[in-house]
Short mmCIF file of C-alpha atoms in Angstrom, two decimals:
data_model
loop_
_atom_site.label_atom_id
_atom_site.label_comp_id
_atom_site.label_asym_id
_atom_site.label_seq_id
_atom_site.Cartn_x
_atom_site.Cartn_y
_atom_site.Cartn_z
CA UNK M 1286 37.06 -69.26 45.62
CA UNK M 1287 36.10 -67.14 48.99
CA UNK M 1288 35.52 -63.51 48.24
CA UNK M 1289 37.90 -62.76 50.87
CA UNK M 1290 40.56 -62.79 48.22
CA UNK M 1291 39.17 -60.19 46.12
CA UNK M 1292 39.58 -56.85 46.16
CA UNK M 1293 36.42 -55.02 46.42
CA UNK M 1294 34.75 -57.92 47.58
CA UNK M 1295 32.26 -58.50 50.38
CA UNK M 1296 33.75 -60.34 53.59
CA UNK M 1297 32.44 -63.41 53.86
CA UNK M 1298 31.37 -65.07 57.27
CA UNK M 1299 33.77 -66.02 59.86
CA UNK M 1300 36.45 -63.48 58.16
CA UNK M 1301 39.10 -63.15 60.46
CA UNK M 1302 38.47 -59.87 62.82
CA UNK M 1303 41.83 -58.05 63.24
CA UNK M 1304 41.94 -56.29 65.87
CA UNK M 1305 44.54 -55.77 68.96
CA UNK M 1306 44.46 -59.79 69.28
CA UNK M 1307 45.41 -59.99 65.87
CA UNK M 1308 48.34 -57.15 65.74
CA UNK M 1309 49.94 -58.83 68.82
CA UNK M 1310 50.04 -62.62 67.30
CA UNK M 1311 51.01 -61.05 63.57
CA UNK M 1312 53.64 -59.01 65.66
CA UNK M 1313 55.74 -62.00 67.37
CA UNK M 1314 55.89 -63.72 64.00
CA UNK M 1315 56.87 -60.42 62.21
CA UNK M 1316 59.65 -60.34 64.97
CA UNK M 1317 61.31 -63.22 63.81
CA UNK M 1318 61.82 -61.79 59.97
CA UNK M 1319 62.57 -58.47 61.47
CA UNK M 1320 65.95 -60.75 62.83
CA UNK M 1321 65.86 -62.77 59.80
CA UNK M 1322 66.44 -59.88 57.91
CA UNK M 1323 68.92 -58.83 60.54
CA UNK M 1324 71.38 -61.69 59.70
CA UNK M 1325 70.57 -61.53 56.43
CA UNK M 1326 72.05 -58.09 55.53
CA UNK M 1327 74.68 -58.01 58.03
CA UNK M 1328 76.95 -58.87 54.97
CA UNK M 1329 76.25 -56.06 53.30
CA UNK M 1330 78.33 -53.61 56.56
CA UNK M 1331 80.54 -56.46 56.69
CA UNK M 1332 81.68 -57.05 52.82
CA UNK M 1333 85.21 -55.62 53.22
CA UNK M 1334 86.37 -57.04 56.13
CA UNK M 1335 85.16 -60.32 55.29
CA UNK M 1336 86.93 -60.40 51.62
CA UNK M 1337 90.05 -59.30 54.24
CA UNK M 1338 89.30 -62.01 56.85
CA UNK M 1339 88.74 -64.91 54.32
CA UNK M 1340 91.28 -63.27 51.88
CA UNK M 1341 89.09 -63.64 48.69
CA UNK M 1342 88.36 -61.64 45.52
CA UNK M 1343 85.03 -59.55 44.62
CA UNK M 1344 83.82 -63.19 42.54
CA UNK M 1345 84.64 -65.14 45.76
CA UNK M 1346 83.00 -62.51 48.19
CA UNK M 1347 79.40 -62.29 45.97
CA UNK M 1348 79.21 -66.41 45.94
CA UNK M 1349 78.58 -65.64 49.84
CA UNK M 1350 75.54 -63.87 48.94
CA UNK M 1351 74.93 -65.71 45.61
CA UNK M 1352 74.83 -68.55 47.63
CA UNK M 1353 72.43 -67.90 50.68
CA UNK M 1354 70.26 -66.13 48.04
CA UNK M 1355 69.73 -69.36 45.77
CA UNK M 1356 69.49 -71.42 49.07
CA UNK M 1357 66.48 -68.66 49.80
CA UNK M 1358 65.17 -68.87 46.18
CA UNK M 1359 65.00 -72.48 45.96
CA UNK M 1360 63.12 -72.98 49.45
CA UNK M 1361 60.63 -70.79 48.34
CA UNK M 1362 58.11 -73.09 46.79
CA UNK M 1363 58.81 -76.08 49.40
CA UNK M 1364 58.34 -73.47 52.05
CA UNK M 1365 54.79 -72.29 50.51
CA UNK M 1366 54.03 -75.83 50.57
CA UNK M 1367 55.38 -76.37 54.39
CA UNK M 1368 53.39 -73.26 55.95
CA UNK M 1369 50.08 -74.30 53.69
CA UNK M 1370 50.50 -77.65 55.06
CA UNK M 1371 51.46 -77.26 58.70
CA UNK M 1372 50.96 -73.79 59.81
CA UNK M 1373 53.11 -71.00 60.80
CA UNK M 1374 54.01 -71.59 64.13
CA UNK M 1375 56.63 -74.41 63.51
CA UNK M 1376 57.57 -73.20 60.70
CA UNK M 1377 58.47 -69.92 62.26
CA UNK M 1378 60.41 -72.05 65.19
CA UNK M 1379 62.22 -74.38 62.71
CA UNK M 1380 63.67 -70.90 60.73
CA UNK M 1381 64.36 -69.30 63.97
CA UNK M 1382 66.50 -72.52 65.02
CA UNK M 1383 68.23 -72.55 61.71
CA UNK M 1384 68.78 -68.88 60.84
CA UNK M 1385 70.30 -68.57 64.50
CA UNK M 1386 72.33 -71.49 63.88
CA UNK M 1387 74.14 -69.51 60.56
CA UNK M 1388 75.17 -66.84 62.51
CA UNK M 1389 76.81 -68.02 65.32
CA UNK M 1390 78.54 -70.81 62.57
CA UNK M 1391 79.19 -67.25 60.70
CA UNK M 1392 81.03 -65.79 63.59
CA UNK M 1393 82.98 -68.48 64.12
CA UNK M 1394 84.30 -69.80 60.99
CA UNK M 1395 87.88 -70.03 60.64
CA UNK M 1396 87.90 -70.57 56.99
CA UNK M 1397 85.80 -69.46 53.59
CA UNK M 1398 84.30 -72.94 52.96
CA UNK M 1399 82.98 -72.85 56.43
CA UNK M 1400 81.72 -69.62 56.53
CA UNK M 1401 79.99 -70.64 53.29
CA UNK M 1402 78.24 -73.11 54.83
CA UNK M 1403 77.38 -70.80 57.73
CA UNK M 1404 75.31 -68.29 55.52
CA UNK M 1405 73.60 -71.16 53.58
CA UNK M 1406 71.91 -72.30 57.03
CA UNK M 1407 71.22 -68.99 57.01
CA UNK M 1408 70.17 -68.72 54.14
CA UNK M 1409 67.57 -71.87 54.30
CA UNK M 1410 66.25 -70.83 57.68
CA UNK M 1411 65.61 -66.52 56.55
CA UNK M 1412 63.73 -68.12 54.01
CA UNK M 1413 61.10 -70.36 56.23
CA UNK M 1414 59.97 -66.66 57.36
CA UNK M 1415 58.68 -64.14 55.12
CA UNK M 1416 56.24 -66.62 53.39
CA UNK M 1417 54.89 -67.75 57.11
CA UNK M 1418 54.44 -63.88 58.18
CA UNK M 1419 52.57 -63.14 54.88
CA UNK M 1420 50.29 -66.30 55.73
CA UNK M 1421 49.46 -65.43 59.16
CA UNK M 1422 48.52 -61.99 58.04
CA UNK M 1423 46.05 -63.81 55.88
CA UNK M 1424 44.83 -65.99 59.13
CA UNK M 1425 44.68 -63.04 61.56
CA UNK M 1426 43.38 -59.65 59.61
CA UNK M 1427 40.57 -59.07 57.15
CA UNK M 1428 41.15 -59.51 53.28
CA UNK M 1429 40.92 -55.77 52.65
CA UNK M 1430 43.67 -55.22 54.76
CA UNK M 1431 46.39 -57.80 52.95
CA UNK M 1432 47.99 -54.80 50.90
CA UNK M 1433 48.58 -52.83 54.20
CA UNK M 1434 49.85 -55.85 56.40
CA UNK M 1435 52.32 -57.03 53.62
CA UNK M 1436 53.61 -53.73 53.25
CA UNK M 1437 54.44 -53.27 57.02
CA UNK M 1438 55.73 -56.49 56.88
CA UNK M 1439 58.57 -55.06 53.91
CA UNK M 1440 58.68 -52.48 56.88
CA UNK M 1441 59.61 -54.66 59.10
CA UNK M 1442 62.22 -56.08 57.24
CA UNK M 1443 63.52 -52.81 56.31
CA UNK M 1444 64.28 -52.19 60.02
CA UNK M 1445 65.73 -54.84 60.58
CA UNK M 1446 68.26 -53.65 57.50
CA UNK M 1447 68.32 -50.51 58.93
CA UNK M 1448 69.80 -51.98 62.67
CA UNK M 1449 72.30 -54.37 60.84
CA UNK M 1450 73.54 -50.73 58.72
CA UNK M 1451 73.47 -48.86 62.14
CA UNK M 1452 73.85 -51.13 65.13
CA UNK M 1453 76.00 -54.21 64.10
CA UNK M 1454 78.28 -51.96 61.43
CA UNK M 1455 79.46 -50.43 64.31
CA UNK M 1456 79.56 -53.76 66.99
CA UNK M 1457 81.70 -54.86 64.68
CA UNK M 1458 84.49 -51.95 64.44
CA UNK M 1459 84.38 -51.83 67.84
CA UNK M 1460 84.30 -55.38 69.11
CA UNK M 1461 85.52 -57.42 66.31
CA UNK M 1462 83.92 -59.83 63.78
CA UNK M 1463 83.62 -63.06 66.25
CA UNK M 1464 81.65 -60.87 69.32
CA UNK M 1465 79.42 -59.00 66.83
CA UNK M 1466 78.19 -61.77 64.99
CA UNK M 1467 77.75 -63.95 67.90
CA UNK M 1468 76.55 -61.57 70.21
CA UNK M 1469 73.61 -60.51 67.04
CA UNK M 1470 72.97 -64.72 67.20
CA UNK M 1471 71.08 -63.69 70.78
CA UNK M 1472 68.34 -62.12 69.22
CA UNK M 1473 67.53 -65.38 67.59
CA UNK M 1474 67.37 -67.24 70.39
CA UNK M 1475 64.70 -64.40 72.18
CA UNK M 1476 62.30 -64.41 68.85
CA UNK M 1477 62.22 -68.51 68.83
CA UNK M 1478 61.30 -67.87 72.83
CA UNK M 1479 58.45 -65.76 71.83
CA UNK M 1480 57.39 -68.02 68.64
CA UNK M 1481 56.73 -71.35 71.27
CA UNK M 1482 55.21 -69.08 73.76
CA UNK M 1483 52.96 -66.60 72.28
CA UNK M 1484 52.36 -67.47 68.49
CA UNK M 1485 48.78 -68.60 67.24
CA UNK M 1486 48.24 -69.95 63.66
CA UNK M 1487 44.94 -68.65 63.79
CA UNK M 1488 42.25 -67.29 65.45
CA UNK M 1489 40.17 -69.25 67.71
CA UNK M 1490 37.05 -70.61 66.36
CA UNK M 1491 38.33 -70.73 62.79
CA UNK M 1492 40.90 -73.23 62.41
CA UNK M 1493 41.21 -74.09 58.24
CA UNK M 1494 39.66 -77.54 57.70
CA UNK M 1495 42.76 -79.85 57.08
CA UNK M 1496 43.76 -80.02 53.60
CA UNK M 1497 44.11 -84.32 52.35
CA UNK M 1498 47.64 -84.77 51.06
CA UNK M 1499 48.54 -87.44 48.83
CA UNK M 1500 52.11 -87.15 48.43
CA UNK M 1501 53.81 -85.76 45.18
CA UNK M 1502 50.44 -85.77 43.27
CA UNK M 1503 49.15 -83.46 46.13
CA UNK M 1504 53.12 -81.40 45.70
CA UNK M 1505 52.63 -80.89 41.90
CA UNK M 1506 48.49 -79.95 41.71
CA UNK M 1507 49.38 -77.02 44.24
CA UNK M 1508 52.22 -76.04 42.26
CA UNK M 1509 50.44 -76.51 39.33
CA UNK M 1510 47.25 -74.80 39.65
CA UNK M 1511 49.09 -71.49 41.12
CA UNK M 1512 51.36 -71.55 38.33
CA UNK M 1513 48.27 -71.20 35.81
CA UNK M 1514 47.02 -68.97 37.46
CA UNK M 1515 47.90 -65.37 35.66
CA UNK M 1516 48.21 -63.50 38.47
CA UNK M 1517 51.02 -66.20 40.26
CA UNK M 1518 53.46 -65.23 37.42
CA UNK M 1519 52.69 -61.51 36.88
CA UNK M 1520 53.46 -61.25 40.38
CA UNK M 1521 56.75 -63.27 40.57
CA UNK M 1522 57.63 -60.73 37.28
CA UNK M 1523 56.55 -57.66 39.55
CA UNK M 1524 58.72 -59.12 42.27
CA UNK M 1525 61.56 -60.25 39.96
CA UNK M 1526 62.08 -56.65 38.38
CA UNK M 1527 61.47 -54.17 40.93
CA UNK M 1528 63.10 -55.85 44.45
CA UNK M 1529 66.80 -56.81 43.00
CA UNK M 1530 69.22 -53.43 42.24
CA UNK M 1531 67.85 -52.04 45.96
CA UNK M 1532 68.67 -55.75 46.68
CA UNK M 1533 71.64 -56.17 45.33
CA UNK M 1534 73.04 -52.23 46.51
CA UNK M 1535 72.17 -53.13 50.48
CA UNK M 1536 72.68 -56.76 50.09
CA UNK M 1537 76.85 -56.44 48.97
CA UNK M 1538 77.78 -54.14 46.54
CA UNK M 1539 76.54 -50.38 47.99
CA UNK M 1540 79.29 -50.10 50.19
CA UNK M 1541 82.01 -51.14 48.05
CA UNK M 1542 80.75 -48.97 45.33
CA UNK M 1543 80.29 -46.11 47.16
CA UNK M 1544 83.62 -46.21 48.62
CA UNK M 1545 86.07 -47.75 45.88
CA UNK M 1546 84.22 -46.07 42.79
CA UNK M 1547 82.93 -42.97 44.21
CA UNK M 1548 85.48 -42.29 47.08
CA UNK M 1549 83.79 -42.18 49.80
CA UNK M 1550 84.47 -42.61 53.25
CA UNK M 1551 82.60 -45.76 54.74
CA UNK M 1552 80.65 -43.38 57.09
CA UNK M 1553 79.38 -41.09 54.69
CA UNK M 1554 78.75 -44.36 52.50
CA UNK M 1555 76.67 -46.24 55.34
CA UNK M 1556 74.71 -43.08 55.78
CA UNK M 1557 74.00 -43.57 52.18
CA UNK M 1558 72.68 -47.37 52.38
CA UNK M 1559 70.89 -46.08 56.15
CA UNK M 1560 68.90 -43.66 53.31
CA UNK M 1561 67.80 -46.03 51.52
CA UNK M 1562 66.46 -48.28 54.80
CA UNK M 1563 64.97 -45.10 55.43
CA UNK M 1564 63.34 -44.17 52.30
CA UNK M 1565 62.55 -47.51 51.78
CA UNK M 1566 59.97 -47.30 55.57
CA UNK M 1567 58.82 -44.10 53.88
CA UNK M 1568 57.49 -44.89 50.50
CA UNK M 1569 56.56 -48.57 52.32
CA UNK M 1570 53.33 -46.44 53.91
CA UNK M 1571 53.19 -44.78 51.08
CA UNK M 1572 52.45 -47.72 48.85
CA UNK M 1573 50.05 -49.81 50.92
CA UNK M 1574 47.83 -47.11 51.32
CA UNK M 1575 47.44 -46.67 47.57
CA UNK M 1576 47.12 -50.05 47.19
CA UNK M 1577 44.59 -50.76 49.15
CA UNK M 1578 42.34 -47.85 48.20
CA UNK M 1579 42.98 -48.15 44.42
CA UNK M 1580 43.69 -51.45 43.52
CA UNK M 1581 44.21 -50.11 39.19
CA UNK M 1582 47.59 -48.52 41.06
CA UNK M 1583 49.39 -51.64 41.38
CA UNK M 1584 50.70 -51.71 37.92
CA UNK M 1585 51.70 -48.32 36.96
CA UNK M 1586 53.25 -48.00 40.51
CA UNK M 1587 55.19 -51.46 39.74
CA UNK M 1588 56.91 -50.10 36.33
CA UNK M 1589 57.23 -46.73 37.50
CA UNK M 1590 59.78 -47.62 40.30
CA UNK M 1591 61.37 -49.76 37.26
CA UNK M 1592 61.59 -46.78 35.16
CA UNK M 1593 63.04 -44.23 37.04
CA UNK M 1594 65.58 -47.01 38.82
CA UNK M 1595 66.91 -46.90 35.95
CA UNK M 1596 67.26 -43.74 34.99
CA UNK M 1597 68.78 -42.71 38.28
CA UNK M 1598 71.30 -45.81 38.25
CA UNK M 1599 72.49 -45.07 34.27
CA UNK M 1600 72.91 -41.42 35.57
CA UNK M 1601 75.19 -42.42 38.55
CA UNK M 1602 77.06 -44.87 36.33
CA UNK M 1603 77.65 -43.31 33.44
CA UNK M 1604 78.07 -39.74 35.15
CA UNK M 1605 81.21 -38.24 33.02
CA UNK M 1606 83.11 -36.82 35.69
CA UNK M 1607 85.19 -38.90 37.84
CA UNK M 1608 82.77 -39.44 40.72
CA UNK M 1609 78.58 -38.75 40.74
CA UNK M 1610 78.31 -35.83 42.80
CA UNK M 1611 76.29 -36.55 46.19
CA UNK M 1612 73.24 -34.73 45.34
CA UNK M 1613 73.08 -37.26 42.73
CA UNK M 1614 73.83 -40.11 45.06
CA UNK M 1615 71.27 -38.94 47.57
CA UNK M 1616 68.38 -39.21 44.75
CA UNK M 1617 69.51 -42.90 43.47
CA UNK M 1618 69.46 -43.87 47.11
CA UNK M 1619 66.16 -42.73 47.82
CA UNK M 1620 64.64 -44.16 44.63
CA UNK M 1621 66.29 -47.23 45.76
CA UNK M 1622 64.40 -47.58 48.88
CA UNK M 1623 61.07 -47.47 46.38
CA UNK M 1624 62.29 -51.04 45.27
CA UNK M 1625 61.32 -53.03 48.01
CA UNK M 1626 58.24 -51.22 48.60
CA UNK M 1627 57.24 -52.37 44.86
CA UNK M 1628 58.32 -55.73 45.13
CA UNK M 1629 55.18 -56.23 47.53
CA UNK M 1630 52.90 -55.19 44.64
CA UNK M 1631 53.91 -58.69 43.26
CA UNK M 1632 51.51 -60.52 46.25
CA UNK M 1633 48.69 -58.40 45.56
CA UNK M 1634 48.49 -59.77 42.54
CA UNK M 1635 49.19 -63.49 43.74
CA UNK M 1636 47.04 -63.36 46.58
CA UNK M 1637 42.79 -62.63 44.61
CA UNK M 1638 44.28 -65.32 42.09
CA UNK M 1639 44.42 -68.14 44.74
CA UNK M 1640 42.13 -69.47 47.40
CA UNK M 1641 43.41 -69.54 50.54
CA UNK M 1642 44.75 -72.87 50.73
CA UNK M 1643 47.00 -71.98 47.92
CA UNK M 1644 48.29 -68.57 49.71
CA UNK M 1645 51.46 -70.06 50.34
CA UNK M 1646 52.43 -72.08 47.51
CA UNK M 1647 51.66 -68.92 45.40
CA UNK M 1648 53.12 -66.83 48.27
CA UNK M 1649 56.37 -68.67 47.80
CA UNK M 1650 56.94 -68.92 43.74
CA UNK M 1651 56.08 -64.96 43.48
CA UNK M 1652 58.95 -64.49 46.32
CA UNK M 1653 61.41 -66.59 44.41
CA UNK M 1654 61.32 -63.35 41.79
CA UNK M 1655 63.14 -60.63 43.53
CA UNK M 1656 65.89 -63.33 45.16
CA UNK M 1657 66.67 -65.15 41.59
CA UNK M 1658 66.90 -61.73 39.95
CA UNK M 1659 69.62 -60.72 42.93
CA UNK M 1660 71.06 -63.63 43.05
CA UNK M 1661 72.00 -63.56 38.88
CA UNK M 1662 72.74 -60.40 39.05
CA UNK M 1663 75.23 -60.35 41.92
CA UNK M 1664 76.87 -63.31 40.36
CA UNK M 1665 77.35 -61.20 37.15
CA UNK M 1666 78.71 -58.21 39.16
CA UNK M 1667 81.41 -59.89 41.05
CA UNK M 1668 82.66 -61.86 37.56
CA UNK M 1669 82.21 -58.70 35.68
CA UNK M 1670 84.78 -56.78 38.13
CA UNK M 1671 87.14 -59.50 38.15
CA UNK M 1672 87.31 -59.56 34.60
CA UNK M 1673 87.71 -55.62 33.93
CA UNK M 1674 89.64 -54.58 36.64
CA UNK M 1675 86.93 -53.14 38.87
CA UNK M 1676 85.12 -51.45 36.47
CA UNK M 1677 81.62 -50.82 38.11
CA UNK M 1678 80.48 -48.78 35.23
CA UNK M 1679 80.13 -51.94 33.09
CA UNK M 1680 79.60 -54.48 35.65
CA UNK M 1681 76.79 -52.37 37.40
CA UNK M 1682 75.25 -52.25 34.22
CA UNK M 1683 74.14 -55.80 34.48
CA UNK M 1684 70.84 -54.80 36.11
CA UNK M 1685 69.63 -53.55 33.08
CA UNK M 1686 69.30 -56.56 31.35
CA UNK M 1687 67.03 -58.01 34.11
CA UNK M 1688 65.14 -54.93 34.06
CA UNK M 1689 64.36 -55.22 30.26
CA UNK M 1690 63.42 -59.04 30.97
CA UNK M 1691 60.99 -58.24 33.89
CA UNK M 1692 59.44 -55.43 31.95
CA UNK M 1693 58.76 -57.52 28.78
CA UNK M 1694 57.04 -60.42 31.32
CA UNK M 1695 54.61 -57.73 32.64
CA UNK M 1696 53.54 -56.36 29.67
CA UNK M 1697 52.89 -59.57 28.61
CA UNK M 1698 51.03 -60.53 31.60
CA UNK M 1699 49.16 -57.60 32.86
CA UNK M 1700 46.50 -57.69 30.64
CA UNK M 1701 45.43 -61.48 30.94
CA UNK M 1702 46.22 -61.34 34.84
CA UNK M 1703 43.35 -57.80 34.95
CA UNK M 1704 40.78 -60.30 32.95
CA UNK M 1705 41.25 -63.30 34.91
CA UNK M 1706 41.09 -60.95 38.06
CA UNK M 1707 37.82 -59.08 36.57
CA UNK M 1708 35.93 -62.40 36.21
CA UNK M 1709 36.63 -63.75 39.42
CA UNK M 1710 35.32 -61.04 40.96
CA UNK M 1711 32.11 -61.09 39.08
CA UNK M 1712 31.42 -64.61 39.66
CA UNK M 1713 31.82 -63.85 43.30
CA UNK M 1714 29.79 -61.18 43.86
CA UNK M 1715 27.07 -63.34 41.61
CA UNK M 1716 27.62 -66.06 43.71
CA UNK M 1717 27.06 -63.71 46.79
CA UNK M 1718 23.87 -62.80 45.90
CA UNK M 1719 22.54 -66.01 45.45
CA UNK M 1720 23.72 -67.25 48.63
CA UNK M 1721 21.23 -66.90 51.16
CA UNK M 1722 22.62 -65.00 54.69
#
């Protein structure tokens, strides 16, 4: 395995260089999840007016979500395999063509089952992104900076939440639902411009040497030999427990919380999810600088954000009064925005376990954590308010239970994931010395 992957380990020859170069190429491809992420999340400003427009119940509403989540989820690992196997660029393009494609079916669907459809498109082509940006940032900047460059990435995405809470929240109160969504379907068109024009897989001079593939043999050995790998599952565990109640909050049910249970006004409730975008940026910077300075951080960082999530959501919940006050609001929301921050702590503990022509495949199952943990647990909040009458005391209580699972996985992991981790590194730096330059 190259020391490249390690933290703490000495760059090998012909690392890639960074640089402005680098930041430009890693920047067009970041553009297209920045719109990805766009689309994706322009549900969440939209929830009400679609369960009016389609005239369904909180059960029917979530499978919209549920849906273009486990469409997301179950790409994950084909997509790993995809960008490992052909590269970013058209990979970028193909999710650019079909994440465009959702939206403008979005805007126009007359009916629920078509509008269905619309976000799973959507759905499939958001998730041919986030695994391709993470890759390139492998391709195009040095190993020690992979922490930083998958944060900024979460960054990224977090703007993009942040223009969908801001910008099309109000495009479509003031247009309508058909002229906002299509109109939004533009900027797909302009980041799949930029993908065919200006993207590089990789640097010049250091193109990977092409990897045989023999079919479904060559399918199940890269599937296979991330999965064993300690650090693959700690990190889909890490992403699984800390991304989803941020997730779920921004994703759906935020703004129907905030306004039905707490009685708020929609604006002062979208300035609520626009804190957690925000917060979310903050802590983003916060995080990958720790991360890459003190690697021992990733962990206690990981279950902290678990720990007081949960703390602050059982307070807002189970507040006795009839409504949380808004101080109390205001904290949950910005220990919300910690979540997706967190979540990215998962690939730096994915990425050292794998060589590089596994960064994908183990890219992909440690993303499928966070999106099958929202997807469940939307599910269970839409059924759960059906069945008791809006009740989002109980039904909002559902992400404890995933939190308890996640936790358990970790602690079970962490210690055979540091070992594995602590050996590689050894060998490498043995192997290093012995090496001639």
């Amino acid at each position: 395995m190259s020391s490249a992957a390690l933290p703490g380990g000495p760059p090998p020859q012909g690392a890639p260089p960074g640089g402005r170069r680098a930041l430009a190429v890693w920047g067009v491809g970041v553009s297209v999840y920045f719109v990805a992420v766009i689309f994706r999340t322009s549900l969440g400003v939209a929830g009400l007016d679609a369960a009016d427009r389609f005239h369904v119940n909180a059960s029917a509403l979530s499978t919209f979500s549920i849906l273009q989540l486990l469409v997301y989820a179950g790409m994950q690992i084909p997509v790993g395999l995809l960008v490992d196997r052909l590269g970013t660029k058209k990979v970028l393009a193909l999710g650019a063509v079909l994440f465009t494609a959702g939206q403008l079916g979005f805007a126009f669907s007359p009916s629920y089952g078509m509008a269905l459809a619309s976000r799973a498109l959507l759905g499939c082509g958001d998730a041919l992104t986030f695994i391709s940006v993470l890759r390139l940032g492998t391709r195009w900047f040095p190993a020690r900076r992979g922490p930083l460059v998958a944060q900024f990435a979460g960054l990224v995405g977090m703007a993009g939440n942040l223009v969908s809470t801001l910008v099309l929240a109000r495009l479509l109160h003031g247009v309508g639902w058909t002229a906002a969504f299509a109109g939004s379907a533009v900027a797909g068109a302009v980041v799949f411009a930029l993908v065919m024009l200006f993207l590089r897989d990789h640097p010049e001079g250091q193109e990977p040497e092409p990897v045989p593939h023999r079919g479904a043999a060559y399918v199940r050995r890269q599937i296979a030999a991330s999965w064993r790998e300690p650090g693959t599952r700690l990190g889909l565990w890490v992403h699984f427990t800390t991304q989803f109640p941020a997730m779920v909050f921004l994703l759906l049910w935020g703004l129907p919380f905030l306004v039905e249970a707490q009685g708020l006004s929609r604006a002062t409730a979208g300035e609520l999810l626009t804190l957690v975008v925000l917060s979310n940026m903050a802590v983003g910077l916060v995080y990958g600088q720790i991360v890459a300075r003190h690697h021992g951080a990733r962990l206690p960082l990981a279950l902290g954000t678990v720990g007081t999530t949960a703390v602050l959501w059982a307070a807002t919940i189970f507040h006795p009064g009839p409504h949380a006050p808004m101080w109390l609001l205001v904290v949950l929301c910005v220990v919300l925005g910690a979540c997706g921050p967190a979540s990215m702590i998962g690939f730096d503990f994915a990425r050292p376990a794998n060589p590089p022509e596994r960064q994908g495949t183990a890219s992909g199952i440690t993303n499928m954590g966070g999106f099958v943990a929202s997807m469940t647990t939307l599910f269970a909040i839409g059924v759960l308010l059906d069945a008791t009458g809006d009740d989002y005391t109980v039904a909002f209580s559902a992400v404890f239970v995933l939190q308890a699972l996640g936790v358990t996985q970790i602690l079970r992991l962490g210690g055979r994931a540091a070992r594995r981790e602590r050996e590689r590194l050894v060998a490498s730096r043995v192997e290093t010395v012995h090496v001639p330059a």
